[in-house]
Tab-separated table of C-alpha atoms in Angstrom:
chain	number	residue	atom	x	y	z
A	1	UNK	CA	8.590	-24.933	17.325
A	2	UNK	CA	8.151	-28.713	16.675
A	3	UNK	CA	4.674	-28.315	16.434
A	4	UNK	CA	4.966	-25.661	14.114
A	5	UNK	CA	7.230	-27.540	11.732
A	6	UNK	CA	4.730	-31.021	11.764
A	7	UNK	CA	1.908	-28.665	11.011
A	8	UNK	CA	4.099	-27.060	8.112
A	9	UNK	CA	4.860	-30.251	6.039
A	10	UNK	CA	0.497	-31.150	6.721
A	11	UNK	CA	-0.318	-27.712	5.465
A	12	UNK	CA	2.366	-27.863	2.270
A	13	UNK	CA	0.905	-31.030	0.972
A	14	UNK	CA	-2.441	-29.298	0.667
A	15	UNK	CA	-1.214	-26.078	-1.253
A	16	UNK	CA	-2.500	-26.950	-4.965
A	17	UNK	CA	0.199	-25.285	-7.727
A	18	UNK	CA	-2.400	-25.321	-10.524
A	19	UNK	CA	-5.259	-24.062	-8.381
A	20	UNK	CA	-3.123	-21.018	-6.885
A	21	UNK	CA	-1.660	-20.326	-10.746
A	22	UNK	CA	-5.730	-20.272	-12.026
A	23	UNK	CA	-6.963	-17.983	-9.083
A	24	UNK	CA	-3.894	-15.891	-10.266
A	25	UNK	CA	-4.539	-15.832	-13.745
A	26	UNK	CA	-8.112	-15.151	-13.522
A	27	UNK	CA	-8.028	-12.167	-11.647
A	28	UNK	CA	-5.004	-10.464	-13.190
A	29	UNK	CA	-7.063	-11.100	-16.726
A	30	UNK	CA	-9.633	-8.606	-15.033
A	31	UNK	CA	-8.535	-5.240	-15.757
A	32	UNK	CA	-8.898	-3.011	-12.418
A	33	UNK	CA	-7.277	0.174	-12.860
A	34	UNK	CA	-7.946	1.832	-9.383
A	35	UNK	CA	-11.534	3.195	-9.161
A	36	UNK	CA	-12.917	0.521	-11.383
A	37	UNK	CA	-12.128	-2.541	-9.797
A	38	UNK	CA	-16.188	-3.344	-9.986
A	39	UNK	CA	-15.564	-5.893	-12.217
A	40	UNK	CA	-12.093	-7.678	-10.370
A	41	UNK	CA	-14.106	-7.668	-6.974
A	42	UNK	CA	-16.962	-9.784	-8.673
A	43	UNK	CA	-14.598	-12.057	-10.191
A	44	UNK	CA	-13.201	-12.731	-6.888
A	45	UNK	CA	-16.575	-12.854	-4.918
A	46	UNK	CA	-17.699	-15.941	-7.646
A	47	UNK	CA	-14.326	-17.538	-7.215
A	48	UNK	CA	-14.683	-17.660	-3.586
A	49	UNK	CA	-18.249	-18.494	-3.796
A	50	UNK	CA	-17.749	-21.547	-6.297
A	51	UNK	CA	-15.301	-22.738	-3.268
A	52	UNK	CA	-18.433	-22.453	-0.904
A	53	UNK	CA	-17.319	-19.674	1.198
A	54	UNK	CA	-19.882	-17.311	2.394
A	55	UNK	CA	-18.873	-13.764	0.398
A	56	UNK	CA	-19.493	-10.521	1.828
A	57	UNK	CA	-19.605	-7.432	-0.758
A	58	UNK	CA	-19.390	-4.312	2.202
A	59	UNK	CA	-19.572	-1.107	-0.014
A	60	UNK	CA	-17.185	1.001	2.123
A	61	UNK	CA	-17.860	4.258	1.231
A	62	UNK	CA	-17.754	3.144	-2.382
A	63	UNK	CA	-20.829	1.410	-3.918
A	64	UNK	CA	-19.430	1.421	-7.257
A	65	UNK	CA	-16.856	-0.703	-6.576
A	66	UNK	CA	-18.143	-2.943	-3.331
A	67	UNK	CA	-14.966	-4.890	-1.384
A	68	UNK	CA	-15.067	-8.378	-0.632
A	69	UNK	CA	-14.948	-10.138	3.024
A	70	UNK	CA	-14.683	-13.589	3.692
A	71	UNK	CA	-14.273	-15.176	6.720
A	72	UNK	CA	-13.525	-18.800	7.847
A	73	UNK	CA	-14.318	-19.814	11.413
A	74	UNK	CA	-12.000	-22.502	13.373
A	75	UNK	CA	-14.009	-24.903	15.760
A	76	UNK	CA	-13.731	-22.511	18.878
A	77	UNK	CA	-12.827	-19.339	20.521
A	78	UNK	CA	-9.935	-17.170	19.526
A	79	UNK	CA	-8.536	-14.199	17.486
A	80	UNK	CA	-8.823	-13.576	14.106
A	81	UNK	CA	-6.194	-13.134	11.557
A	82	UNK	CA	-7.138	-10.995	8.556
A	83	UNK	CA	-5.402	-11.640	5.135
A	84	UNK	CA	-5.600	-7.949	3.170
A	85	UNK	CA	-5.166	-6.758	-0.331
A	86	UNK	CA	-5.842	-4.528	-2.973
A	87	UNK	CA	-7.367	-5.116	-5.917
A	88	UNK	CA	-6.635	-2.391	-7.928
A	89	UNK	CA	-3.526	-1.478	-10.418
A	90	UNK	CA	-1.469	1.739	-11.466
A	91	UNK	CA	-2.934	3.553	-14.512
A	92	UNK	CA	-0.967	1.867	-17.244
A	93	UNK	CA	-2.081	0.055	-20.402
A	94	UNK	CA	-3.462	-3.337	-19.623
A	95	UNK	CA	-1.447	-6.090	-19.408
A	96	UNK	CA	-3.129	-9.640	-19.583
A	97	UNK	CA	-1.779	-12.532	-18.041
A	98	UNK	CA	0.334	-14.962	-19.430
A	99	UNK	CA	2.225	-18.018	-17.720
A	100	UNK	CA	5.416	-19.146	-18.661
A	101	UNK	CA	8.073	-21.347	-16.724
A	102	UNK	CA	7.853	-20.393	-13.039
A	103	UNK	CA	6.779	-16.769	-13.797
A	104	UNK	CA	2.860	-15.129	-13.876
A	105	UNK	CA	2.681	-12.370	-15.360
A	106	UNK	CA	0.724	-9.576	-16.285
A	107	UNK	CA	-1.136	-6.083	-14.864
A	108	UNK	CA	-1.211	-6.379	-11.191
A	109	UNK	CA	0.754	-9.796	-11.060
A	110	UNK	CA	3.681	-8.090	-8.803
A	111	UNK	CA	0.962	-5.499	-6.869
A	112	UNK	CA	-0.890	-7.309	-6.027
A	113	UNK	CA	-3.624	-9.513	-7.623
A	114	UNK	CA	-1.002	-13.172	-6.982
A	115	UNK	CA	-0.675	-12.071	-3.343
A	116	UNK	CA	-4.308	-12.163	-3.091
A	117	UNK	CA	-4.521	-15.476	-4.848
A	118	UNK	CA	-1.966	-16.339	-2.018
A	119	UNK	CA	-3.842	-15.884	0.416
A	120	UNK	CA	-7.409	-17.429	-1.048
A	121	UNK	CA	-5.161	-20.553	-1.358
A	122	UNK	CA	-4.337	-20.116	2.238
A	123	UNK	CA	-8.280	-19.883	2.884
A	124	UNK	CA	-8.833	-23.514	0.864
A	125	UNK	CA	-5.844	-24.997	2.893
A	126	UNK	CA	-6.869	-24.197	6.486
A	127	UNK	CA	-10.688	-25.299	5.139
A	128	UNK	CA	-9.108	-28.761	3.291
A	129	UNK	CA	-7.219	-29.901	6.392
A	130	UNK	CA	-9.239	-28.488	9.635
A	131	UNK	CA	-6.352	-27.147	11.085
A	132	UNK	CA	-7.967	-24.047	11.584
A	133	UNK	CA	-8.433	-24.951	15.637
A	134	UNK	CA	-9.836	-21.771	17.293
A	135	UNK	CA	-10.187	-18.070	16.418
A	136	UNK	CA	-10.828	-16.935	12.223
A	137	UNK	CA	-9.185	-15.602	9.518
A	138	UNK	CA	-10.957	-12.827	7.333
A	139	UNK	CA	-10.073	-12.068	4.294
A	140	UNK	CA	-10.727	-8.980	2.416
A	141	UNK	CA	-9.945	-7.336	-1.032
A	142	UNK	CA	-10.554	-3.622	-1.868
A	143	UNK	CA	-10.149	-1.045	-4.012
A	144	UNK	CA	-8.485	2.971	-3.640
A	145	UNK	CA	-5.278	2.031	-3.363
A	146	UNK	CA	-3.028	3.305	-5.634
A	147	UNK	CA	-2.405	7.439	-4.970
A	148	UNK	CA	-3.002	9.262	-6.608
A	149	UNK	CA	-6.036	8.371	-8.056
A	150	UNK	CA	-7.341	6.452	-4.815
A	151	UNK	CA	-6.727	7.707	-1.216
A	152	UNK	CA	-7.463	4.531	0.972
A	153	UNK	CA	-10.884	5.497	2.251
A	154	UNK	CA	-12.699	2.658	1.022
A	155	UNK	CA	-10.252	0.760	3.441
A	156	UNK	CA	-10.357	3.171	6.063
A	157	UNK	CA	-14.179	2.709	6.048
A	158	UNK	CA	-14.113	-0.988	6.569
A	159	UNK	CA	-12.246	-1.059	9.178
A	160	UNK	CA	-14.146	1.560	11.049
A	161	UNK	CA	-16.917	-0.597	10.315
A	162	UNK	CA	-15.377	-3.325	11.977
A	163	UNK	CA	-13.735	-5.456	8.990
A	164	UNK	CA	-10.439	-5.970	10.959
A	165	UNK	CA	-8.938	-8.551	12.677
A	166	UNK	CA	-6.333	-8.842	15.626
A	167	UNK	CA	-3.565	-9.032	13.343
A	168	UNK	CA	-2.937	-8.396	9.502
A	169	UNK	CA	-1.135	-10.181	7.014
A	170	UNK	CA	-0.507	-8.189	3.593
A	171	UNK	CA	1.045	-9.647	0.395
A	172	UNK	CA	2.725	-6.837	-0.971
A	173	UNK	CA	6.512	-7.853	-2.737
A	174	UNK	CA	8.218	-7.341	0.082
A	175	UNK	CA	9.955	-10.603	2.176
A	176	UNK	CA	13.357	-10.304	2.581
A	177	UNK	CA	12.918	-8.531	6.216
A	178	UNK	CA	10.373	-8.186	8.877
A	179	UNK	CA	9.289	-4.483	8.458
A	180	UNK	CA	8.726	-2.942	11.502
A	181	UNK	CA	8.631	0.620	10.974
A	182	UNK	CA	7.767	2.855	8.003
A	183	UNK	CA	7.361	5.944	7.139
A	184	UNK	CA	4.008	7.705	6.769
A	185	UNK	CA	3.888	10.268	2.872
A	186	UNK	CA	2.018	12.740	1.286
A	187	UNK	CA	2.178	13.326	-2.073
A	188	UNK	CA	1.499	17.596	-3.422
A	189	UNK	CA	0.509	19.248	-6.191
A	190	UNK	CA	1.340	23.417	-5.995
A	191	UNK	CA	-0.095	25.788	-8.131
A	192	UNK	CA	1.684	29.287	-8.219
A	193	UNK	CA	-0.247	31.922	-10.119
A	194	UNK	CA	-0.541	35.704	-10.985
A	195	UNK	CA	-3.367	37.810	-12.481
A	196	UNK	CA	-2.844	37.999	-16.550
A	197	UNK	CA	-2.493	35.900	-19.141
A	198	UNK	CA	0.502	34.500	-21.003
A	199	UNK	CA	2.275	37.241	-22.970
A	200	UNK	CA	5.081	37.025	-25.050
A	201	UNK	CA	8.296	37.983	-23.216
A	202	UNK	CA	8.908	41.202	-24.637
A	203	UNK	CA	5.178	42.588	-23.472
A	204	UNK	CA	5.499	41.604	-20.143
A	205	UNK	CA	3.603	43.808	-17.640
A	206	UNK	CA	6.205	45.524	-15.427
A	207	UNK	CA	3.181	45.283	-12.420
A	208	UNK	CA	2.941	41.526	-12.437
A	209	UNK	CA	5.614	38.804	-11.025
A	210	UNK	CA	7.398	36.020	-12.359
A	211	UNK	CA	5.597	32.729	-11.509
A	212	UNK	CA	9.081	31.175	-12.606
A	213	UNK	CA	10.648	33.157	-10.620
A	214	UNK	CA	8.751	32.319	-7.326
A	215	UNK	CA	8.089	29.044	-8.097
A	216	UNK	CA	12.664	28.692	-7.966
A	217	UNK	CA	12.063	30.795	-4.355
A	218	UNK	CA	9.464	27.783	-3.368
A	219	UNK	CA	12.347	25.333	-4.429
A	220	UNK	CA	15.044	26.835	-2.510
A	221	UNK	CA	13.055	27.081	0.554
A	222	UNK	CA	11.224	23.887	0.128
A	223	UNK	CA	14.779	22.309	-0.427
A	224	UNK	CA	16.002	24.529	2.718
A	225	UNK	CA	13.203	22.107	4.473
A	226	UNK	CA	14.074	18.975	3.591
A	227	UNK	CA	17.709	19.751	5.177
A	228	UNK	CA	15.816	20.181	8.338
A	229	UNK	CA	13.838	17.743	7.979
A	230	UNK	CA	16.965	15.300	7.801
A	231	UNK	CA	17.719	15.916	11.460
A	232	UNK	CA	14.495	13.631	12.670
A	233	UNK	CA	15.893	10.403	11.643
A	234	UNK	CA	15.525	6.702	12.533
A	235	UNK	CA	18.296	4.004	12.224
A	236	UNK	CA	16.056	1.663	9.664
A	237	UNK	CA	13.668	3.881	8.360
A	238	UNK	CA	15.947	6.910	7.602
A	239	UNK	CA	14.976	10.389	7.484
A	240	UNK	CA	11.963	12.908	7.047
A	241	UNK	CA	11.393	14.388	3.984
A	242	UNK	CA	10.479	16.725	1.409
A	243	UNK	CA	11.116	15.696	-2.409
A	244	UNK	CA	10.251	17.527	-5.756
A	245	UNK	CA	9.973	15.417	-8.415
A	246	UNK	CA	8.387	17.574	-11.274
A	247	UNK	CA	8.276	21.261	-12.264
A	248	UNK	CA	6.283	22.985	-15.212
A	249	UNK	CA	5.768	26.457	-16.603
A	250	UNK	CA	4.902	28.072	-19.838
A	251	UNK	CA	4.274	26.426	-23.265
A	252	UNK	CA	7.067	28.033	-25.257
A	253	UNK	CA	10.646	29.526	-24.798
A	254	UNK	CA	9.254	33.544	-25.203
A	255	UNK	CA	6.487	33.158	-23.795
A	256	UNK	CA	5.969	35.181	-19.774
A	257	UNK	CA	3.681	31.971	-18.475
A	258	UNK	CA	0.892	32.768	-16.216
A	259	UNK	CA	1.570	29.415	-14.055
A	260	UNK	CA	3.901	27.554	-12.642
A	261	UNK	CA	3.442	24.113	-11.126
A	262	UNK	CA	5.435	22.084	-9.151
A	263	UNK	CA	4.928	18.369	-7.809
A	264	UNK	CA	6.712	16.350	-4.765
A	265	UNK	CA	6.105	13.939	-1.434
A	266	UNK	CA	6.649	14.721	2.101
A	267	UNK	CA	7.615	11.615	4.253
A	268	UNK	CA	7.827	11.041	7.935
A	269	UNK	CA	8.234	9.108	10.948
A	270	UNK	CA	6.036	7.363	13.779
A	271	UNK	CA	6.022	10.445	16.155
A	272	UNK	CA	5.067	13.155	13.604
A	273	UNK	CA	1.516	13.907	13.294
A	274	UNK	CA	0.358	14.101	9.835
A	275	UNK	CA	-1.961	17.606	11.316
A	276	UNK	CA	1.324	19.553	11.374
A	277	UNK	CA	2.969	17.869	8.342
A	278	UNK	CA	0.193	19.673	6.312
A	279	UNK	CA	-0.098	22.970	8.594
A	280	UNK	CA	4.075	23.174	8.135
A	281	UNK	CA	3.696	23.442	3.995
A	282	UNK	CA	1.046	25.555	3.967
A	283	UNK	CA	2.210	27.332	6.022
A	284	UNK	CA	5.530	28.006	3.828
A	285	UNK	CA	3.282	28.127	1.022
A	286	UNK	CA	1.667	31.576	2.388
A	287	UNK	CA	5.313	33.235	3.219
A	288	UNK	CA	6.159	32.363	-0.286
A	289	UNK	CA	3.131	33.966	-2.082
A	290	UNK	CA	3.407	36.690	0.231
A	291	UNK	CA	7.369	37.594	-0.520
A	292	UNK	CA	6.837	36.758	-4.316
A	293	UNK	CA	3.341	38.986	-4.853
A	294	UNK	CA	1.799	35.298	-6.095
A	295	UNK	CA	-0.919	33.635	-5.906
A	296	UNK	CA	-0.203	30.155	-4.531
A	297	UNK	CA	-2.597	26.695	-3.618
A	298	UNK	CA	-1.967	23.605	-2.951
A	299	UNK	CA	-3.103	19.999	-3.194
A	300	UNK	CA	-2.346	17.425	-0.753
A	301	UNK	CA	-3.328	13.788	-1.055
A	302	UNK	CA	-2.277	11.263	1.854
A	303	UNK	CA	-1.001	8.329	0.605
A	304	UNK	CA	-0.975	7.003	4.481
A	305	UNK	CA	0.519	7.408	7.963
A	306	UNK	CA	3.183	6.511	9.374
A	307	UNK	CA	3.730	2.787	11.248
A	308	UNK	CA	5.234	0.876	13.786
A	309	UNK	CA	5.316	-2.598	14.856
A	310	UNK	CA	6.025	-3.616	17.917
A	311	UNK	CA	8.372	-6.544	17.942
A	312	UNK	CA	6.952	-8.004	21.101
A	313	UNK	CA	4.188	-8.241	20.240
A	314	UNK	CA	2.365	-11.920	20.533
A	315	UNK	CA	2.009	-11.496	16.389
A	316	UNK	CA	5.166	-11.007	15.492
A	317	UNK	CA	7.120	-14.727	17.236
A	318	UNK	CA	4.300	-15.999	15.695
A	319	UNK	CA	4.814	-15.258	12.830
A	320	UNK	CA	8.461	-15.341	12.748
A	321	UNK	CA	8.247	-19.082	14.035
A	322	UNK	CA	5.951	-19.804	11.255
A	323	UNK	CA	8.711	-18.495	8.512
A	324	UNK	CA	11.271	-20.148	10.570
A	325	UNK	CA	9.309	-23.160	10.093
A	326	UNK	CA	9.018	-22.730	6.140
A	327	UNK	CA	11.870	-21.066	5.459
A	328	UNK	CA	14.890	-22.374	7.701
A	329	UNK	CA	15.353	-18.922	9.424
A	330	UNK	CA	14.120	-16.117	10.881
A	331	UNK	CA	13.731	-12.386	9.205
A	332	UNK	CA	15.877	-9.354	10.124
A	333	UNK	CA	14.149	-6.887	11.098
A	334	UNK	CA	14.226	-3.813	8.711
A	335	UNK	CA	12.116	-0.625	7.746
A	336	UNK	CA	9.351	-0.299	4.835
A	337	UNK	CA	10.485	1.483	1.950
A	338	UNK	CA	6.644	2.151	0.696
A	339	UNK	CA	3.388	3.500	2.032
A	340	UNK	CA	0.592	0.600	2.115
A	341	UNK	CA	-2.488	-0.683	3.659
A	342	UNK	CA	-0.342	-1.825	7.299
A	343	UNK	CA	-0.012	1.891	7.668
A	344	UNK	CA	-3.423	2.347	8.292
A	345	UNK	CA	-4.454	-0.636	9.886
A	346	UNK	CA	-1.887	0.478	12.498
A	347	UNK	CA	-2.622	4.178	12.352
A	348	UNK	CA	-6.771	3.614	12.567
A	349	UNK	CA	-6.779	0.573	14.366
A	350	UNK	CA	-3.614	-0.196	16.334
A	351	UNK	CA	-3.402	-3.309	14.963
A	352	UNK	CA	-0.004	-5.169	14.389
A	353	UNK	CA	0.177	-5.313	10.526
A	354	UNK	CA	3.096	-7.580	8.812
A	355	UNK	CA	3.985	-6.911	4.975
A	356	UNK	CA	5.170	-9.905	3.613
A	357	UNK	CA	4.575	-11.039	-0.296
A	358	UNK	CA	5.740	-13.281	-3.075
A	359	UNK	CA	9.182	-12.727	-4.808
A	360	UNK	CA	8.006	-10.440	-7.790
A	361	UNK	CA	8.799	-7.317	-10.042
A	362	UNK	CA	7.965	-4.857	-11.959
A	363	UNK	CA	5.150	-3.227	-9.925
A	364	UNK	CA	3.979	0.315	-11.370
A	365	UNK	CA	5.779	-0.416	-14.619
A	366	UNK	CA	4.177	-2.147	-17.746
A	367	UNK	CA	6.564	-5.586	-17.037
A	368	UNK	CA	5.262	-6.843	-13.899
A	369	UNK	CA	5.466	-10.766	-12.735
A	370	UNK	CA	5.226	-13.096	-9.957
A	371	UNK	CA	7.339	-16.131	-9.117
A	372	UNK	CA	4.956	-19.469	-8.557
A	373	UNK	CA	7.289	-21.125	-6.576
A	374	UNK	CA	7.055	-18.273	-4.053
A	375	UNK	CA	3.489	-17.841	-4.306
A	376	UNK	CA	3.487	-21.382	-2.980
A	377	UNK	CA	5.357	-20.216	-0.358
A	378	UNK	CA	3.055	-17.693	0.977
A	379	UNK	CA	0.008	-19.450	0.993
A	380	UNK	CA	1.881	-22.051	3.100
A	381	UNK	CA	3.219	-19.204	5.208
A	382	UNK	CA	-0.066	-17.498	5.849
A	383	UNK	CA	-2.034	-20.746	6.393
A	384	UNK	CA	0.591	-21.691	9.107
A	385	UNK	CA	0.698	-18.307	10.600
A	386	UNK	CA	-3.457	-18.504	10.841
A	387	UNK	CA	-3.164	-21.956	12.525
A	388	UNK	CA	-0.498	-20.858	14.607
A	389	UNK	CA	-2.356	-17.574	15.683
A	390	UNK	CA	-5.783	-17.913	15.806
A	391	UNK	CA	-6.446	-19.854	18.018
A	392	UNK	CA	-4.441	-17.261	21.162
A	393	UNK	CA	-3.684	-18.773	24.303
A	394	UNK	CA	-5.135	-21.615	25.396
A	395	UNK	CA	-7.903	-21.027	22.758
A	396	UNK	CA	-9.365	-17.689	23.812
A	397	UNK	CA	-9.657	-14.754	22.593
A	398	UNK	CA	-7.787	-12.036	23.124
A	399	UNK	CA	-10.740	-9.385	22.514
């Protein structure tokens, strides 16, 4: 631990405030909805290649917006510590940047372009001060985040291609706990129909049934569910579920609608497979149509599985010792509220994933912004943690 807190004050006196706050500017002023982040990923690639690092552009399923991959090799043998992100925003008017006091902010500021920028400073530091003894750290930036217009597959491609480390750092705006469990979602989109078109009310064909009226029999039984679901709980992460959020039918008050739609998530835990998650709904779906004479389908996008970390694993004291070292403490342990990119790192991969970000808000809404002092932080925390790790035992690797 002594170690680790003389290499902390060597590595803070080589984060640059003003070089962090441009990276930061310059790619939130980049708008990257998700699905065209073509033009973000470029202006990160020439960033990183004006710093002389050697930039990878692996297409991942998704030539029209290629990811980028850097990686920076210590002087010898060891694992590799990836530093991951996404690249592209929520579907919201654009935002551009703006700095003022200790704040950044701007579209993607919060989620998660200054994280990024984090951890590209982190990439300069270990390079600036050759602390960076053993092992590598690999840094990539993608796009298909954000559900539901992305589904993660452009990440889910690179790492089956091999773009993924040992361990995983991710800079979403989460750091007041060590997450250690989360809960894997779905989000669903149900269509219930019958044959004709809309009528008005009073010529209403006796024959045909009430797509209002089965789509409140789906809600009751889909709610009927969720009590179920309640029973297969865990202490930090909390409960399965089943959620509506949104219901629609008809276009005016007289009118006998021909659709109704409703909208929701399903969560659940490490344990659950996400095979009979789906098979479960549709499977309620059919007994529904059946019992109302409907016509029901049903769209389900994965936002991503569920994950785990295991706390003793060689990962986590390192990091942990790292923080301690930066930050006077250690984390509690705690759950993950969201779905992100450690849930499939750990689902596809196995590999431990930690979410830990800059102090920020705002993320999904128009008002989003990023404290600098914390993004100072956590490019000191994840250059530490890479010095720390990489190198593994004795300096070998540990694949």
């Amino acid at each position: 631990m002594m170690r680790t807190t003389s290499l902390s004050e060597r590595l803070r006196a080589a984060v640059q405030r003003g070089r962090l706050v441009d990276t930061a500017v310059k790619l939130v002023a980049v708008p990257s909805r998700t699905g065209v982040v073509g033009a973000a990923a470029g202006r990160l690639a020439e960033l990183l290649v004006y710093e002389g690092f050697a930039v990878e552009r692996p297409a991942g399923g998704y030539p029209v917006a290629p990811a980028v991959a850097v990686r920076l090799q210590g002087a010898g043998r060891g694992r590799t510590l990836q530093l991951n992100g996404h690249l592209d925003t929520v579907h919201l008017p654009f935002v551009p940047p703006e700095v003022r006091d200790n704040r950044i902010t701007g579209s993607g500021s919060a989620d998660m372009k200054a994280g990024i920028a984090a951890a590209v400073e982190a990439l300069r530091v270990l390079r600036d001060t050759g602390t960076l003894a053993g092992g590598s750290v690999l840094l990539t930036a993608h796009d298909l985040h954000e559900t539901p217009w992305g589904d993660g597959r452009q990440l889910n491609r690179l790492i089956a291609e091999g773009y993924v480390g040992d361990a995983v750092l991710l800079p979403e705006y989460l750091n007041d706990r060590l997450p250690v469990i989360g809960r894997g979602g779905l989000t669903w989109k149900v269509s219930i129909r019958r044959n004709g078109p809309p009528v008005h009310e009073v010529l209403r064909p006796a024959d045909e049934p009430s797509v209002i009226a089965a789509g409140a029999e789906l809600v009751a039984r889909l709610q009927r569910l969720d009590r179920k679901l309640a029973a297969r709980t865990d202490p930090l992460a909390g409960t399965e579920s089943l959620f509506i959020g949104q219901i629609h039918s008809g276009e005016i008050f007289n009118q006998y609608p021909q659709e109704c739609r409703l909208e929701g998530t399903r969560r659940w835990l490490p344990g659950t497979r996400r095979e009979d998650v789906e098979s479960e709904f549709r499977g309620l779906l059919d007994e529904v149509a059946r019992a109302t004479g409907t016509t029901i389908t049903a769209e389900l996008c994965l936002m991503r599985d569920a994950f785990l970390l295991k706390q003793d694993d060689p990962f986590v004291g390192v990091f942990q010792d790292a923080y301690e070292a930066t930050a006077g403490r250690r984390l509690p342990v705690g759950a993950k509220p969201f779905c992100d990119d450690g849930n499939s790192f750990w689902a596809l991969a196995g590999v431990p994933a930690v979410t830990h970000g800059p102090n920020a808000g705002g993320a999904h809404p128009l008002a989003e912004w990023v404290s600098i002092d914390d993004l100072e932080r956590v490019a000191l925390l994840y250059a530490l943690t890479a010095a720390c790790y990489c190198p593994g035992e004795e300096g070998e690797s540990d694949g």
